[in-house]
Coordinates of C-alpha atoms (C1' of nucleotides) in Angstrom, one line a residue:
Chain A
M27 CA 57.7 -46.5 259.0
S28 CA 55.6 -46.4 262.1
D29 CA 54.6 -49.4 264.1
I30 CA 51.0 -48.5 263.4
D31 CA 51.6 -48.8 259.7
T32 CA 53.5 -52.1 260.2
V33 CA 50.6 -53.5 262.1
G34 CA 48.2 -52.3 259.5
I35 CA 50.1 -54.0 256.7
A36 CA 50.5 -57.2 258.7
G37 CA 46.8 -57.0 259.5
S38 CA 46.0 -56.8 255.8
R39 CA 48.0 -59.9 255.1
V40 CA 46.4 -61.7 258.0
R41 CA 43.0 -60.7 256.8
S42 CA 43.9 -61.8 253.3
F43 CA 45.1 -65.2 254.4
I44 CA 42.0 -65.7 256.6
E45 CA 39.6 -64.8 253.9
R46 CA 41.2 -67.0 251.4
V47 CA 41.0 -70.0 253.8
E48 CA 37.4 -69.1 254.6
Q49 CA 36.6 -69.0 250.9
L50 CA 38.1 -72.4 250.4
E51 CA 36.3 -73.8 253.4
Q52 CA 33.1 -72.4 252.0
E53 CA 33.6 -74.3 248.7
I54 CA 34.5 -77.4 250.6
A55 CA 31.3 -77.2 252.6
E56 CA 29.3 -76.9 249.4
L57 CA 31.0 -80.0 247.8
T58 CA 30.4 -81.9 251.1
E59 CA 26.8 -80.9 250.8
G60 CA 26.8 -82.3 247.3
K61 CA 28.1 -85.6 248.5
K62 CA 25.3 -85.8 251.0
E63 CA 22.8 -85.1 248.2
V64 CA 24.2 -87.9 246.1
F65 CA 24.0 -90.4 249.0
A66 CA 20.4 -89.2 249.7
E67 CA 19.5 -89.7 246.1
A68 CA 21.0 -93.2 246.1
K69 CA 19.2 -94.1 249.3
G70 CA 16.0 -92.8 247.7
E71 CA 16.5 -95.4 244.9
G72 CA 16.8 -98.2 247.4
F73 CA 20.6 -98.5 247.5
D74 CA 22.4 -99.3 250.7
V75 CA 24.4 -96.2 251.5
K76 CA 26.7 -98.0 253.9
I77 CA 27.8 -100.4 251.2
L78 CA 28.3 -97.6 248.7
K79 CA 30.6 -95.9 251.2
E80 CA 32.4 -99.1 251.8
I81 CA 33.0 -99.6 248.1
I82 CA 34.3 -96.0 247.7
K83 CA 36.6 -96.6 250.7
L84 CA 38.0 -99.8 249.2
R85 CA 38.6 -98.1 245.9
K86 CA 40.5 -95.3 247.6
Q87 CA 42.5 -97.9 249.6
D88 CA 43.4 -99.7 246.4
K89 CA 44.6 -96.5 244.8
D90 CA 46.6 -95.6 247.9
E91 CA 48.1 -99.0 248.0
R92 CA 49.1 -98.8 244.4
D93 CA 50.7 -95.4 245.1
E94 CA 52.4 -96.9 248.1
H95 CA 53.8 -99.8 246.0
E96 CA 55.2 -97.2 243.6
T97 CA 56.8 -95.4 246.5
L98 CA 58.5 -98.6 247.7
L99 CA 59.6 -99.4 244.2
D100 CA 61.1 -95.9 244.0
L101 CA 62.9 -96.5 247.2
Y102 CA 64.4 -99.8 246.1
M103 CA 65.5 -98.2 242.8
R104 CA 67.2 -95.3 244.5
A105 CA 68.8 -97.8 246.9
M106 CA 70.1 -99.7 243.9
E107 CA 71.7 -96.6 242.4
E108 CA 73.7 -96.0 245.6
P109 CA 77.5 -96.1 244.9
E110 CA 78.2 -98.4 247.9
P111 CA 75.4 -100.9 248.3
V112 CA 76.2 -101.4 252.0
A113 CA 76.1 -105.2 251.8
K114 CA 78.4 -106.3 254.5
A115 CA 80.2 -109.6 254.5
A116 CA 79.0 -111.8 257.4
Chain B
M29 CA 12.8 -107.5 232.3
S30 CA 15.3 -110.1 233.3
D31 CA 17.3 -110.2 236.4
I32 CA 20.5 -109.8 234.5
D33 CA 19.2 -106.5 233.0
T34 CA 18.0 -105.4 236.4
V35 CA 21.4 -106.0 237.8
G36 CA 23.0 -104.3 234.9
I37 CA 20.9 -101.2 235.4
A38 CA 21.4 -101.2 239.1
G39 CA 25.1 -101.6 238.4
S40 CA 25.1 -98.5 236.2
R41 CA 23.4 -96.5 238.8
V42 CA 25.8 -97.7 241.5
R43 CA 28.7 -96.8 239.2
S44 CA 27.2 -93.4 238.5
F45 CA 26.8 -92.6 242.2
I46 CA 30.2 -93.8 243.1
E47 CA 31.9 -91.7 240.3
R48 CA 30.0 -88.6 241.3
V49 CA 31.1 -89.0 244.9
E50 CA 34.7 -89.7 243.9
Q51 CA 34.6 -86.6 241.6
L52 CA 33.4 -84.5 244.5
E53 CA 36.0 -86.0 246.8
Q54 CA 38.7 -85.2 244.2
E55 CA 37.6 -81.6 244.2
I56 CA 37.5 -81.4 248.0
A57 CA 41.1 -82.8 248.1
E58 CA 42.2 -80.1 245.7
L59 CA 40.7 -77.4 247.8
T60 CA 42.2 -78.9 251.0
E61 CA 45.5 -78.8 249.2
G62 CA 44.8 -75.1 248.5
K63 CA 44.3 -74.5 252.2
K64 CA 47.6 -76.1 253.0
E65 CA 49.3 -73.8 250.5
V66 CA 47.7 -70.7 251.9
F67 CA 48.9 -71.7 255.4
A68 CA 52.4 -72.5 254.0
E69 CA 52.5 -69.1 252.4
A70 CA 51.5 -67.4 255.6
K71 CA 54.1 -69.4 257.5
G72 CA 56.7 -68.3 254.9
E73 CA 55.9 -64.7 255.8
G74 CA 56.4 -65.3 259.5
F75 CA 52.8 -65.7 260.6
D76 CA 51.9 -68.2 263.3
V77 CA 49.8 -70.8 261.6
K78 CA 48.4 -72.1 264.8
I79 CA 47.1 -68.6 265.7
L80 CA 45.6 -68.1 262.2
K81 CA 43.7 -71.4 262.6
E82 CA 42.5 -70.2 266.0
I83 CA 41.2 -67.0 264.5
I84 CA 39.4 -68.8 261.8
K85 CA 37.8 -71.2 264.3
L86 CA 36.6 -68.3 266.4
R87 CA 35.1 -66.5 263.4
K88 CA 33.3 -69.6 262.5
Q89 CA 31.9 -70.0 266.0
D90 CA 30.8 -66.4 265.9
K91 CA 29.1 -67.0 262.5
D92 CA 27.4 -70.1 263.8
E93 CA 26.1 -68.1 266.8
R94 CA 24.9 -65.3 264.6
D95 CA 23.1 -67.9 262.4
E96 CA 21.6 -69.3 265.5
H97 CA 20.5 -65.9 266.6
E98 CA 18.9 -65.3 263.2
T99 CA 17.1 -68.6 263.5
L100 CA 15.7 -67.5 266.9
L101 CA 14.9 -64.1 265.5
D102 CA 13.0 -65.8 262.7
L103 CA 11.1 -67.9 265.2
Y104 CA 10.1 -64.9 267.2
M105 CA 9.1 -62.9 264.1
R106 CA 7.0 -65.8 262.9
A107 CA 5.4 -66.1 266.3
M108 CA 4.6 -62.4 266.1
E109 CA 2.8 -62.9 262.8
E110 CA 0.7 -65.7 264.1
P111 CA -3.0 -64.9 264.3
E112 CA -3.3 -66.5 267.8
P113 CA -0.4 -65.2 269.9
V114 CA 1.0 -68.0 272.1
A115 CA -1.4 -68.6 275.0
K116 CA -1.6 -72.4 275.1
A117 CA -4.3 -74.1 277.0
A118 CA -2.8 -75.9 279.9
Chain C
M19 CA 26.4 -89.5 302.9
S20 CA 28.3 -86.2 303.0
D21 CA 29.6 -84.4 299.9
I22 CA 33.1 -84.8 301.3
D23 CA 32.8 -88.6 301.3
T24 CA 31.3 -88.6 297.8
V25 CA 34.1 -86.5 296.5
G26 CA 36.6 -88.8 298.3
I27 CA 35.1 -91.9 296.7
A28 CA 34.9 -90.3 293.2
G29 CA 38.5 -89.1 293.8
S30 CA 39.6 -92.7 294.4
R31 CA 38.0 -93.9 291.3
V32 CA 39.5 -91.0 289.3
R33 CA 42.9 -91.8 290.8
S34 CA 42.5 -95.5 289.9
F35 CA 41.6 -94.8 286.3
I36 CA 44.4 -92.4 285.9
E37 CA 47.0 -94.7 287.4
R38 CA 45.8 -97.6 285.2
V39 CA 46.1 -95.5 282.1
E40 CA 49.5 -94.2 283.2
Q41 CA 50.7 -97.7 283.8
L42 CA 49.6 -98.7 280.3
E43 CA 51.3 -95.7 278.7
Q44 CA 54.4 -96.6 280.6
E45 CA 54.4 -100.0 279.0
I46 CA 53.6 -98.6 275.6
A47 CA 56.5 -96.2 275.9
E48 CA 58.9 -99.1 276.7
L49 CA 57.7 -101.0 273.6
T50 CA 58.1 -97.9 271.5
E51 CA 61.6 -97.6 272.8
G52 CA 62.1 -101.3 271.8
K53 CA 61.0 -100.5 268.2
K54 CA 63.5 -97.6 268.1
E55 CA 66.2 -100.0 269.2
V56 CA 65.3 -102.5 266.5
F57 CA 65.5 -99.9 263.8
A58 CA 68.8 -98.6 265.2
E59 CA 70.2 -102.1 265.1
A60 CA 69.0 -102.6 261.5
K61 CA 70.6 -99.2 260.6
G62 CA 73.8 -100.3 262.3
E63 CA 73.9 -103.3 260.0
G64 CA 73.5 -101.1 256.9
F65 CA 69.8 -101.5 256.2
D66 CA 67.7 -98.6 255.0
V67 CA 65.3 -97.9 257.9
K68 CA 63.0 -95.9 255.6
I69 CA 62.5 -98.9 253.4
L70 CA 62.0 -101.2 256.3
K71 CA 59.3 -98.9 257.6
E72 CA 57.7 -98.8 254.2
I73 CA 57.6 -102.6 254.0
I74 CA 56.0 -102.8 257.4
K75 CA 53.4 -100.2 256.5
L76 CA 52.6 -102.1 253.3
R77 CA 52.2 -105.4 255.1
K78 CA 49.8 -103.6 257.5
Q79 CA 47.9 -102.1 254.7
D80 CA 47.6 -105.5 253.0
K81 CA 46.2 -107.0 256.2
D82 CA 43.8 -104.1 256.7
E83 CA 42.6 -104.4 253.2
R84 CA 41.9 -108.0 253.6
D85 CA 39.9 -107.3 256.7
E86 CA 38.1 -104.6 254.8
H87 CA 37.3 -106.9 251.9
E88 CA 35.8 -109.3 254.5
T89 CA 33.7 -106.4 255.9
L90 CA 32.4 -105.6 252.4
L91 CA 31.6 -109.3 251.8
D92 CA 29.8 -109.4 255.1
L93 CA 27.7 -106.4 254.1
Y94 CA 26.8 -107.9 250.8
M95 CA 25.8 -111.2 252.4
R96 CA 23.7 -109.4 255.0
A97 CA 22.1 -107.4 252.2
M98 CA 21.3 -110.6 250.3
E99 CA 19.5 -112.0 253.3
E100 CA 17.2 -109.0 253.5
P101 CA 13.5 -110.0 253.0
E102 CA 12.9 -107.3 250.4
P103 CA 15.9 -106.9 248.2
V104 CA 14.9 -103.4 247.3
A105 CA 15.5 -103.9 243.6
K106 CA 13.1 -101.5 242.0
A107 CA 11.8 -102.0 238.5
A108 CA 13.1 -99.3 236.1
Chain D
M10 CA 80.5 -116.2 249.5
S11 CA 78.1 -115.8 246.6
D12 CA 75.8 -113.0 246.0
I13 CA 72.9 -115.3 246.3
D14 CA 73.9 -116.3 249.8
T15 CA 74.5 -112.7 250.7
V16 CA 71.0 -111.8 249.6
G17 CA 69.6 -114.8 251.5
I18 CA 71.3 -113.8 254.7
A19 CA 70.3 -110.2 254.3
G20 CA 66.8 -111.3 253.6
S21 CA 66.7 -113.3 256.8
R22 CA 67.9 -110.3 258.8
V23 CA 65.3 -108.1 257.1
R24 CA 62.6 -110.6 258.0
S25 CA 63.8 -110.8 261.5
F26 CA 63.8 -107.0 262.0
I27 CA 60.4 -106.8 260.5
E28 CA 58.9 -109.5 262.6
R29 CA 60.3 -108.1 265.7
V30 CA 58.8 -104.7 265.0
E31 CA 55.5 -106.2 264.0
Q32 CA 55.5 -108.2 267.3
L33 CA 56.1 -105.0 269.2
E34 CA 53.4 -103.1 267.3
Q35 CA 51.0 -106.0 268.1
E36 CA 51.7 -105.6 271.8
I37 CA 51.4 -101.9 271.6
A38 CA 48.0 -102.2 269.9
E39 CA 46.8 -104.5 272.7
L40 CA 47.8 -102.0 275.4
T41 CA 46.2 -99.2 273.4
E42 CA 43.1 -101.3 273.4
G43 CA 43.4 -101.6 277.1
K44 CA 43.5 -97.8 277.5
K45 CA 40.4 -97.5 275.4
E46 CA 38.7 -100.0 277.8
V47 CA 39.7 -98.1 280.9
F48 CA 38.4 -94.8 279.4
A49 CA 35.2 -96.6 278.4
E50 CA 34.8 -97.9 281.9
A51 CA 35.4 -94.5 283.4
K52 CA 32.8 -93.0 281.0
G53 CA 30.4 -95.7 282.1
E54 CA 30.7 -94.5 285.6
G55 CA 29.9 -90.9 284.6
F56 CA 33.4 -89.4 284.4
D57 CA 34.3 -87.0 281.7
V58 CA 36.9 -88.7 279.5
K59 CA 38.1 -85.5 278.0
I60 CA 39.0 -84.1 281.5
L61 CA 40.7 -87.4 282.5
K62 CA 42.9 -87.1 279.5
E63 CA 43.6 -83.5 280.3
I64 CA 44.7 -84.5 283.8
I65 CA 46.9 -87.3 282.5
K66 CA 48.6 -84.9 280.1
L67 CA 49.2 -82.3 282.8
R68 CA 50.7 -85.0 285.1
K69 CA 53.0 -86.1 282.3
Q70 CA 54.1 -82.5 281.8
D71 CA 54.8 -82.2 285.5
K72 CA 56.7 -85.4 285.5
D73 CA 58.8 -84.3 282.5
E74 CA 59.6 -81.0 284.3
R75 CA 60.6 -82.9 287.3
D76 CA 62.9 -85.2 285.3
E77 CA 64.4 -82.1 283.7
H78 CA 65.1 -80.7 287.1
E79 CA 66.7 -83.9 288.2
T80 CA 68.9 -83.9 285.1
L81 CA 70.0 -80.3 285.9
L82 CA 70.6 -81.4 289.5
D83 CA 72.8 -84.2 288.2
L84 CA 74.7 -81.9 286.0
Y85 CA 75.4 -79.5 288.9
M86 CA 76.4 -82.3 291.2
R87 CA 78.8 -83.8 288.7
A88 CA 80.2 -80.3 288.1
M89 CA 80.8 -80.0 291.9
E90 CA 82.8 -83.2 291.8
E91 CA 85.1 -82.1 289.0
P92 CA 88.7 -81.5 290.0
E93 CA 89.0 -78.3 287.9
P94 CA 85.9 -76.2 288.5
V95 CA 84.7 -74.6 285.3
A96 CA 87.1 -71.8 284.3
K97 CA 87.4 -72.3 280.6
A98 CA 90.1 -70.6 278.5
A99 CA 88.5 -68.1 276.2
Chain E
dC13 C1' 21.9 -89.3 272.1
dA14 C1' 25.5 -92.4 272.2
dC15 C1' 29.0 -94.4 269.0
dT16 C1' 31.7 -95.2 265.4
dG17 C1' 34.5 -93.6 261.7
dG18 C1' 37.0 -90.0 259.4
dA19 C1' 39.2 -85.3 259.2
dA20 C1' 42.1 -82.1 261.6
dA21 C1' 45.6 -80.8 264.9
dA22 C1' 49.4 -81.4 268.1
dT23 C1' 53.4 -83.7 269.0
dG24 C1' 57.8 -85.9 268.3
dC25 C1' 61.4 -87.5 265.2
dC26 C1' 64.4 -87.4 261.4
dG27 C1' 67.5 -85.5 258.2
dC28 C1' 69.9 -81.4 256.5
Chain F
dG17 C1' 69.1 -76.1 265.3
dC18 C1' 65.3 -76.1 262.5
dG19 C1' 61.9 -77.4 258.9
dG20 C1' 59.5 -81.1 257.1
dC21 C1' 57.4 -85.4 257.8
dA22 C1' 55.3 -89.2 260.1
dT23 C1' 52.8 -90.6 264.0
dT24 C1' 49.6 -90.0 267.5
dT25 C1' 45.8 -87.8 269.6
dT26 C1' 41.8 -84.9 269.4
dC27 C1' 37.6 -83.3 267.5
dC28 C1' 33.4 -83.6 264.9
dA29 C1' 30.0 -85.0 261.8
dG30 C1' 27.1 -88.8 260.4
dT31 C1' 24.5 -93.0 261.8
dG32 C1' 21.6 -96.0 264.1

DNA sequence: CACTGGAAAATGCCGC
DNA sequence: GCGGCATTTTCCAGTG
């Protein structure tokens, strides 16, 4: 196979990857636009957008923290299962 | 209508806004995950992810510039259609 | 004043800023090194470094979340103090 | 020694490690804050922060390269001092 | 239009 | 030695 063909094939792959990413970014941009519209609507009804965002952030943090706690719990449990618990005599 | 009801109604609206935003953020997170997978796949085939991202960024820049040009073109064309050209009194 | 002098003066200021930052980064690097040593010491005594880091991260999150709650509380209280509370009749 | 005591002792050590790390991170945070202030000050005098950071990064690179050279120089000099040059049996 | 906060990218570190 | 992961730094959009 010639270099030209190789390049062509690789080029196709590159093009494919790039277009898939661009498609995803397109959809993300649309959803982001949707978020803006929701906030604008809320603002139009007299709600304080800053507070709404703060609430959403807190809820996310709570969720993350719960996930994190589970991670720690997992770590502890894995540590417990270890054959030699490493506790050294003082 | 009582204050309690007002609060209840406002609370429902708040809840609705928040859930809509969280739903949108959920979908965005999934698409972002999709992007990561595409890049991982490209990497697995030996492509340089950093360069791919560079290309995507450049293409976006180009697109933005083209959009900008179209905007300018629109402006010029609208100006052409104006009854009274452009000569502004000093 | 000549351009040369201006450049010279600006150069001194630039030099001063850069050296101050580099000094700070130097101290940061030493403290970071200190952290590594603490973790190495803990590891040497049989503790699981990953779990230690997880605990530290959680404690930081807890603190951040408390700060965040206070922020939200502040926002609510400021909103309460507003002349026109914006509650619209349905 | 009982398990309870062992746990207590290990707990003390854990606490000690964590507090030492948190103390270090506290100091790092303060120095990082100091960096931000220096950059803010520079910005206030009309300097381009992005460029300042670029300069600092380049100087660090240069310094790393110089350190690398010194390391190599050390290696060569130590090699010179060796009784039996370098001829290794295959 | 400057500033803050959040997403993305680059870097360095760790384990395998 | 390298890939994956965590941290740090950079960039950008949104806000006032």
